[in-house]
Short mmCIF file of C-alpha atoms and ligand atoms in Angstrom, two decimals:
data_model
loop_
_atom_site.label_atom_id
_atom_site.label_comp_id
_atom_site.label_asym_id
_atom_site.label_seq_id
_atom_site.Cartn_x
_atom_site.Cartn_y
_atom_site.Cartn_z
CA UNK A 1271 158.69 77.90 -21.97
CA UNK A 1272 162.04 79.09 -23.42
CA UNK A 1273 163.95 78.60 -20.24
CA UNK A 1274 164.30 74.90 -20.57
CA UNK A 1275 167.96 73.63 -21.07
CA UNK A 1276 166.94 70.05 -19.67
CA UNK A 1277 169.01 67.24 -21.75
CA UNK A 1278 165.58 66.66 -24.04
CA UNK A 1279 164.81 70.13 -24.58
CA UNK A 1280 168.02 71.68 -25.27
CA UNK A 1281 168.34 68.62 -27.71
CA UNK A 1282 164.87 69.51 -29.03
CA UNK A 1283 165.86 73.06 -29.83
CA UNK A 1284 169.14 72.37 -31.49
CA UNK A 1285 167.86 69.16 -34.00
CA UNK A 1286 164.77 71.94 -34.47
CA UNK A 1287 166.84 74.92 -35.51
CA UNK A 1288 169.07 72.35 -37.57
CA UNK A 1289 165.58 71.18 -39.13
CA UNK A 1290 164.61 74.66 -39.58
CA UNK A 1291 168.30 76.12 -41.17
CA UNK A 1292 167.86 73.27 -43.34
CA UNK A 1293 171.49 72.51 -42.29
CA UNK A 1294 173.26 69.35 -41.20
CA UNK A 1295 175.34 71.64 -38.53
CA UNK A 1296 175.62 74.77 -36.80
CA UNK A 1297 178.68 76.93 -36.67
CA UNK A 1298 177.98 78.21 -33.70
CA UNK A 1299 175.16 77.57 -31.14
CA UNK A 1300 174.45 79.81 -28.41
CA UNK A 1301 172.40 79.68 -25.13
CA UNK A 1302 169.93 82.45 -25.26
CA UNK A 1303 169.10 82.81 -21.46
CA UNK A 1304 170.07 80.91 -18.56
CA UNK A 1305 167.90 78.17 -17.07
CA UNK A 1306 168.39 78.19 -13.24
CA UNK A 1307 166.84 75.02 -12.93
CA UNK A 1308 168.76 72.81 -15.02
CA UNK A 1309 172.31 71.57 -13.37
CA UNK A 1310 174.93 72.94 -15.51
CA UNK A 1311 176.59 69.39 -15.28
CA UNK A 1312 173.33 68.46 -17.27
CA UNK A 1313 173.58 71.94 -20.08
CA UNK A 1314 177.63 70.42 -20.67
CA UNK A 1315 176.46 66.83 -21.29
CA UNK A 1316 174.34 68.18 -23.76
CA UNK A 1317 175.99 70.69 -25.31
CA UNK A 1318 179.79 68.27 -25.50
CA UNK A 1319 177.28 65.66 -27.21
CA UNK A 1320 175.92 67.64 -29.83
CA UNK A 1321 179.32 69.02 -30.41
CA UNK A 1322 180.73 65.26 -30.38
CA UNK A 1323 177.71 64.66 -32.76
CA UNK A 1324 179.11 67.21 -35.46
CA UNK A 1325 175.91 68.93 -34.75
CA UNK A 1326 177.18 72.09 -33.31
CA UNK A 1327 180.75 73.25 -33.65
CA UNK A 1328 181.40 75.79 -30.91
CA UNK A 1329 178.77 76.45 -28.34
CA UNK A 1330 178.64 79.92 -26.70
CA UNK A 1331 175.92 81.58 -24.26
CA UNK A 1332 173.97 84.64 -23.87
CA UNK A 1333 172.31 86.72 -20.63
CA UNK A 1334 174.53 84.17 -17.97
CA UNK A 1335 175.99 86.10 -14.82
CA UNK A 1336 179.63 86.14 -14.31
CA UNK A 1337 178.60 83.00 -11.64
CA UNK A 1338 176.77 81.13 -14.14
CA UNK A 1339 179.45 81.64 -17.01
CA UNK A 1340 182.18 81.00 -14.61
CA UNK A 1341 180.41 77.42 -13.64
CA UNK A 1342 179.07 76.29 -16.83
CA UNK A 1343 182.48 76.84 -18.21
CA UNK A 1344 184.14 74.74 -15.73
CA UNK A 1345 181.64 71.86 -16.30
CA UNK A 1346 182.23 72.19 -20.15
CA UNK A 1347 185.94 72.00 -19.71
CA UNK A 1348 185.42 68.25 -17.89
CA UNK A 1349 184.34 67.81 -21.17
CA UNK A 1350 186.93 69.35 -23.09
CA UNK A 1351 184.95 72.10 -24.46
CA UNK A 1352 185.58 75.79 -24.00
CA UNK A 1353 182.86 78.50 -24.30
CA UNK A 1354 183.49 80.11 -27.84
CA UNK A 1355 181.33 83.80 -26.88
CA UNK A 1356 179.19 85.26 -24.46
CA UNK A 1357 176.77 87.47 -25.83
CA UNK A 1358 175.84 90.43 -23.65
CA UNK A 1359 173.91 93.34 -22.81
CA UNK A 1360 176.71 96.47 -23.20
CA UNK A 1361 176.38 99.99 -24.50
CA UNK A 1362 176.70 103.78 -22.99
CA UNK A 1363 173.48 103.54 -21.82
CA UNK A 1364 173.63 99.94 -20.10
CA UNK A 1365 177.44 99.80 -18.74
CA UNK A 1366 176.72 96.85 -16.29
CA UNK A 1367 179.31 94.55 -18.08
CA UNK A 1368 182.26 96.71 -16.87
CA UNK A 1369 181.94 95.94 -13.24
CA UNK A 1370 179.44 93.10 -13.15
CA UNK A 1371 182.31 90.64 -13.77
CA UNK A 1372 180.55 90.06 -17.00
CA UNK A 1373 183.63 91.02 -19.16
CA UNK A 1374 185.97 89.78 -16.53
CA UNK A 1375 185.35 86.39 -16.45
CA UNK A 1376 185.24 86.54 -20.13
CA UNK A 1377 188.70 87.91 -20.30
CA UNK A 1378 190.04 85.31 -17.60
CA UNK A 1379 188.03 82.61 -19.83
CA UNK A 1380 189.32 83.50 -23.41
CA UNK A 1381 185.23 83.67 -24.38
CA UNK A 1382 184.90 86.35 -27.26
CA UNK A 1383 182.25 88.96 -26.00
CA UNK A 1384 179.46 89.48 -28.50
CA UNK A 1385 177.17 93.28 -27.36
CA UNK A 1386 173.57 92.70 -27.91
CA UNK A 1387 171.92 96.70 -28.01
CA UNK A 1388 175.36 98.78 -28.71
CA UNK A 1389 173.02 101.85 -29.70
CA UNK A 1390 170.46 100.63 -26.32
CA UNK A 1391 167.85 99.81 -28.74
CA UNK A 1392 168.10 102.74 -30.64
CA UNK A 1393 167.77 105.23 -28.11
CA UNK A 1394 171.36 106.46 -28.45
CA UNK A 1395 170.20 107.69 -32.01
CA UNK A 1396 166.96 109.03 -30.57
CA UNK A 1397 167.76 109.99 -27.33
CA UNK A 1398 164.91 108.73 -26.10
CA UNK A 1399 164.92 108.11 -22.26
CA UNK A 1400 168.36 108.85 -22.73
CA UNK A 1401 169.94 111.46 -20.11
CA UNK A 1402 170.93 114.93 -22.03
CA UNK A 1403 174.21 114.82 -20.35
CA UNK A 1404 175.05 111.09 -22.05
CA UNK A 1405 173.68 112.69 -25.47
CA UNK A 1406 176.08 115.99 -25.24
CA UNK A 1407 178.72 113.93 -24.14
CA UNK A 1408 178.41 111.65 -27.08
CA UNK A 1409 177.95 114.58 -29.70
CA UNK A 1410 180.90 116.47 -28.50
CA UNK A 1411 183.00 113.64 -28.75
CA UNK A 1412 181.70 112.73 -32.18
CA UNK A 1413 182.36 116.40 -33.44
CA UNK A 1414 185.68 115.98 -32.12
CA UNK A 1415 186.16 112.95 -34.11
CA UNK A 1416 184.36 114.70 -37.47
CA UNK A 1417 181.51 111.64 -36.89
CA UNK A 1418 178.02 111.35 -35.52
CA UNK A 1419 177.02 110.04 -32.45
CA UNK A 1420 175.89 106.90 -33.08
CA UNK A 1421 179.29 105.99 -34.84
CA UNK A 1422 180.84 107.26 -31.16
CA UNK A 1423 178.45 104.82 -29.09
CA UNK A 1424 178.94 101.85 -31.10
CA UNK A 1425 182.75 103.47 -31.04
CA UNK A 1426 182.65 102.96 -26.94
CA UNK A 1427 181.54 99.19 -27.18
CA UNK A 1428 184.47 98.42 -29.38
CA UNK A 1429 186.82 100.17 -26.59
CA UNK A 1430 186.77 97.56 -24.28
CA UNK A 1431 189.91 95.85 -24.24
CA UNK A 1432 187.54 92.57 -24.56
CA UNK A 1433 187.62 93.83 -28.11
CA UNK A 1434 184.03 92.72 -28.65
CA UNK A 1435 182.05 91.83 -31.68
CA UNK A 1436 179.14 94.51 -31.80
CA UNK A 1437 175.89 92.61 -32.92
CA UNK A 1438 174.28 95.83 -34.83
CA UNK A 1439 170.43 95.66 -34.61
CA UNK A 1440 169.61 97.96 -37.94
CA UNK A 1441 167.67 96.45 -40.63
CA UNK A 1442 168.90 99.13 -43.08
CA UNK A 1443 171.90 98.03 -45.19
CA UNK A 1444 173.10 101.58 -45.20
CA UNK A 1445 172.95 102.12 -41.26
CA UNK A 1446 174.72 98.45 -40.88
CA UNK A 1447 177.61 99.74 -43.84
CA UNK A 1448 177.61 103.07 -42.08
CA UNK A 1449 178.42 101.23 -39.02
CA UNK A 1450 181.68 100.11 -40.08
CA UNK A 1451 182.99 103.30 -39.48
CA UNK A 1452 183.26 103.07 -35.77
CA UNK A 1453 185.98 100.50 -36.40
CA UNK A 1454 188.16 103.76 -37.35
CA UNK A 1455 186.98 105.23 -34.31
CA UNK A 1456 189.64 104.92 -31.96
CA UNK A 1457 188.36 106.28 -28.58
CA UNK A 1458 191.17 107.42 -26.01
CA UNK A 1459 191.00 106.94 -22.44
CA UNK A 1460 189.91 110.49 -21.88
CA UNK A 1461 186.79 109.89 -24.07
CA UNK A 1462 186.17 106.62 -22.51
CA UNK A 1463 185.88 107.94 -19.36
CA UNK A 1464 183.95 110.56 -20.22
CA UNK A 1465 181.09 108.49 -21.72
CA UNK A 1466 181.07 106.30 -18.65
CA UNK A 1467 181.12 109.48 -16.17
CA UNK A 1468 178.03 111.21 -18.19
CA UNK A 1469 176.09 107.59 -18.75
CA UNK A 1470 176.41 107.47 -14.56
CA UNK A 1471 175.36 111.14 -14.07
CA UNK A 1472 178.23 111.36 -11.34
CA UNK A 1473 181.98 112.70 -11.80
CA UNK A 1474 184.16 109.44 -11.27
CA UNK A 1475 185.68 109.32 -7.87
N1 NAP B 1818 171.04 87.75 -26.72
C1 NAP B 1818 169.99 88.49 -26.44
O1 NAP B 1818 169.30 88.31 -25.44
C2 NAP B 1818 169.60 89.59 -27.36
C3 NAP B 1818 168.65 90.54 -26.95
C4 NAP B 1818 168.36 91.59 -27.84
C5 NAP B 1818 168.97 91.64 -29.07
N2 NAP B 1818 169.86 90.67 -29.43
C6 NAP B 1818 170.53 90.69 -30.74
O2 NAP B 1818 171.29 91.86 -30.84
C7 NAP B 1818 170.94 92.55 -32.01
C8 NAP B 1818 171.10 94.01 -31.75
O3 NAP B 1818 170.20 94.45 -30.74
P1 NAP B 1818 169.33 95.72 -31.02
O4 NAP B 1818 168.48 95.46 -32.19
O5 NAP B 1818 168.70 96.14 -29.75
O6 NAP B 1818 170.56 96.72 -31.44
P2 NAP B 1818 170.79 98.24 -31.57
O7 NAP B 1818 171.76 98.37 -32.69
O8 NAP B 1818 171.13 98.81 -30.22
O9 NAP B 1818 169.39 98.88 -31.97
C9 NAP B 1818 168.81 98.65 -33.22
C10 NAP B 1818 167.74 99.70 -33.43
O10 NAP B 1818 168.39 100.94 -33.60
C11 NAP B 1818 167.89 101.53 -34.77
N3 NAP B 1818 168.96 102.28 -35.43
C12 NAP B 1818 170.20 101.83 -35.72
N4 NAP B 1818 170.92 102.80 -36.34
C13 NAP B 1818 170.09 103.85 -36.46
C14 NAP B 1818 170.27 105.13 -36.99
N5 NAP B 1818 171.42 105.51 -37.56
N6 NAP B 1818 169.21 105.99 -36.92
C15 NAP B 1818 168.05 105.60 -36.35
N7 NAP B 1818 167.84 104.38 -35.82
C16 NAP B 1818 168.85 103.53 -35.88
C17 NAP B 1818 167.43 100.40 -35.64
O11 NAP B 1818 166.41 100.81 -36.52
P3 NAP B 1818 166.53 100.45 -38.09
O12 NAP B 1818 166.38 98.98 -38.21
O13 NAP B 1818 165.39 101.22 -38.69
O14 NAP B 1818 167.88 100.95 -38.56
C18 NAP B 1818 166.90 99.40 -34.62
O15 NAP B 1818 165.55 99.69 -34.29
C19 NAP B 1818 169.52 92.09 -32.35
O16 NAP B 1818 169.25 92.21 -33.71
C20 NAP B 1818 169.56 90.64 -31.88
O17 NAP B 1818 170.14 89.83 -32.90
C21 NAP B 1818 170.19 89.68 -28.61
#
């Protein structure tokens, strides 16, 4: 059952990834997925102790709605913790974080956004599933730029005045040093937009 951040489990998981690391810490130590049946009173006692413990240094989350950050902050801040990142789902093809709140509350928080899926999985490269219009959109703008496409998407994550840190999924060293070059990618407002508009299939109001 991996939603279980009870007091023993969460414990559990932390002293076993610690066993597992071989390490007598972790930098940073992140909550994969929410569980809506734990109080978050009880996810800050545990997560404050293990920091107090030296076990974990920051402690971050992943997957949480804007609600759940929002609260699970507040009850780590009784504490005298802050949440170091929230790692989310953002990319042209999954722009939910824009007006979710997600990036929001992040912003109003000081929590450094980590994207999980910039390139959707690899579809932006493929196009698979991917609308045509999203895929033009993104090619024109890369030709514009003298790049490629997938340099553009993971281009529009870094756009977000968030500034996030893109978690890049490739297991190619080449891909992940190719990457790098969307950090010279500086997308204006106009091609913003026009990623969002095409990824929506409707002209913005
Ligand atoms: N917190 C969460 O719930 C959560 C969920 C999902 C993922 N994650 C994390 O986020 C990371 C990124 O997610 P993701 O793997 O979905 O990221 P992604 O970067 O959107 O997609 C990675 C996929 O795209 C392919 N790809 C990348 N560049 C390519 C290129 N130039 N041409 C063709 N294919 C290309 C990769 O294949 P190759 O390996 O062959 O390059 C890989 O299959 C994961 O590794 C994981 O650590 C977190």
């Amino acid at each position: 059952m991996p939603y279980n951040s009870g007091p023993a489990a969460l414990r559990q998981a932390c002293e076993a990834s610690l066993g597992r690391l071989g390490v007598d810490h972790i930098d940073l130590y992140q909550v994969h997925r929410p569980d809506v049946f734990t109080h978050p009173d009880d996810v800050a006692d545990t997560l404050a102790a293990l920091r107090a413990e030296g076990k974990v240094g920051e402690v971050g989350i992943s997957n949480h709605t804007p609600a759940q950050h929002d609260t699970l902050a507040a009850a780590l801040a009784e504490r005298g913790v802050q949440i170091a990142t929230t790692q989310v789902e953002y990319s042209a093809a999954h722009l939910d974080p824009l007006r979710d709140g997600t990036f929001d509350v992040a912003m109003r928080r000081r929590t450094a956004v980590m994207v999980w899926s910039p390139l959707a999985g690899g579809r932006l490269v493929t196009g698979h599933g991917v609308s045509p219009d999203l895929l033009d959109t993104l090619d024109d703008i890369a030709a514009t730029h003298r790049t490629d496409r997938t340099t553009v998407a993971l281009a529009f994550t870094l756009a977000h005045p968030c500034r996030p840190v893109v978690v890049v999924g490739s297991q190619d060293p080449g891909r992940l040093a190719a990457a790098a070059a969307a950090m010279h990618v500086p997308l204006d407002r106009t091609d913003a937009y026009r990623i969002v508009a095409a990824a929506q299939g409707e002209p913005l109001p």
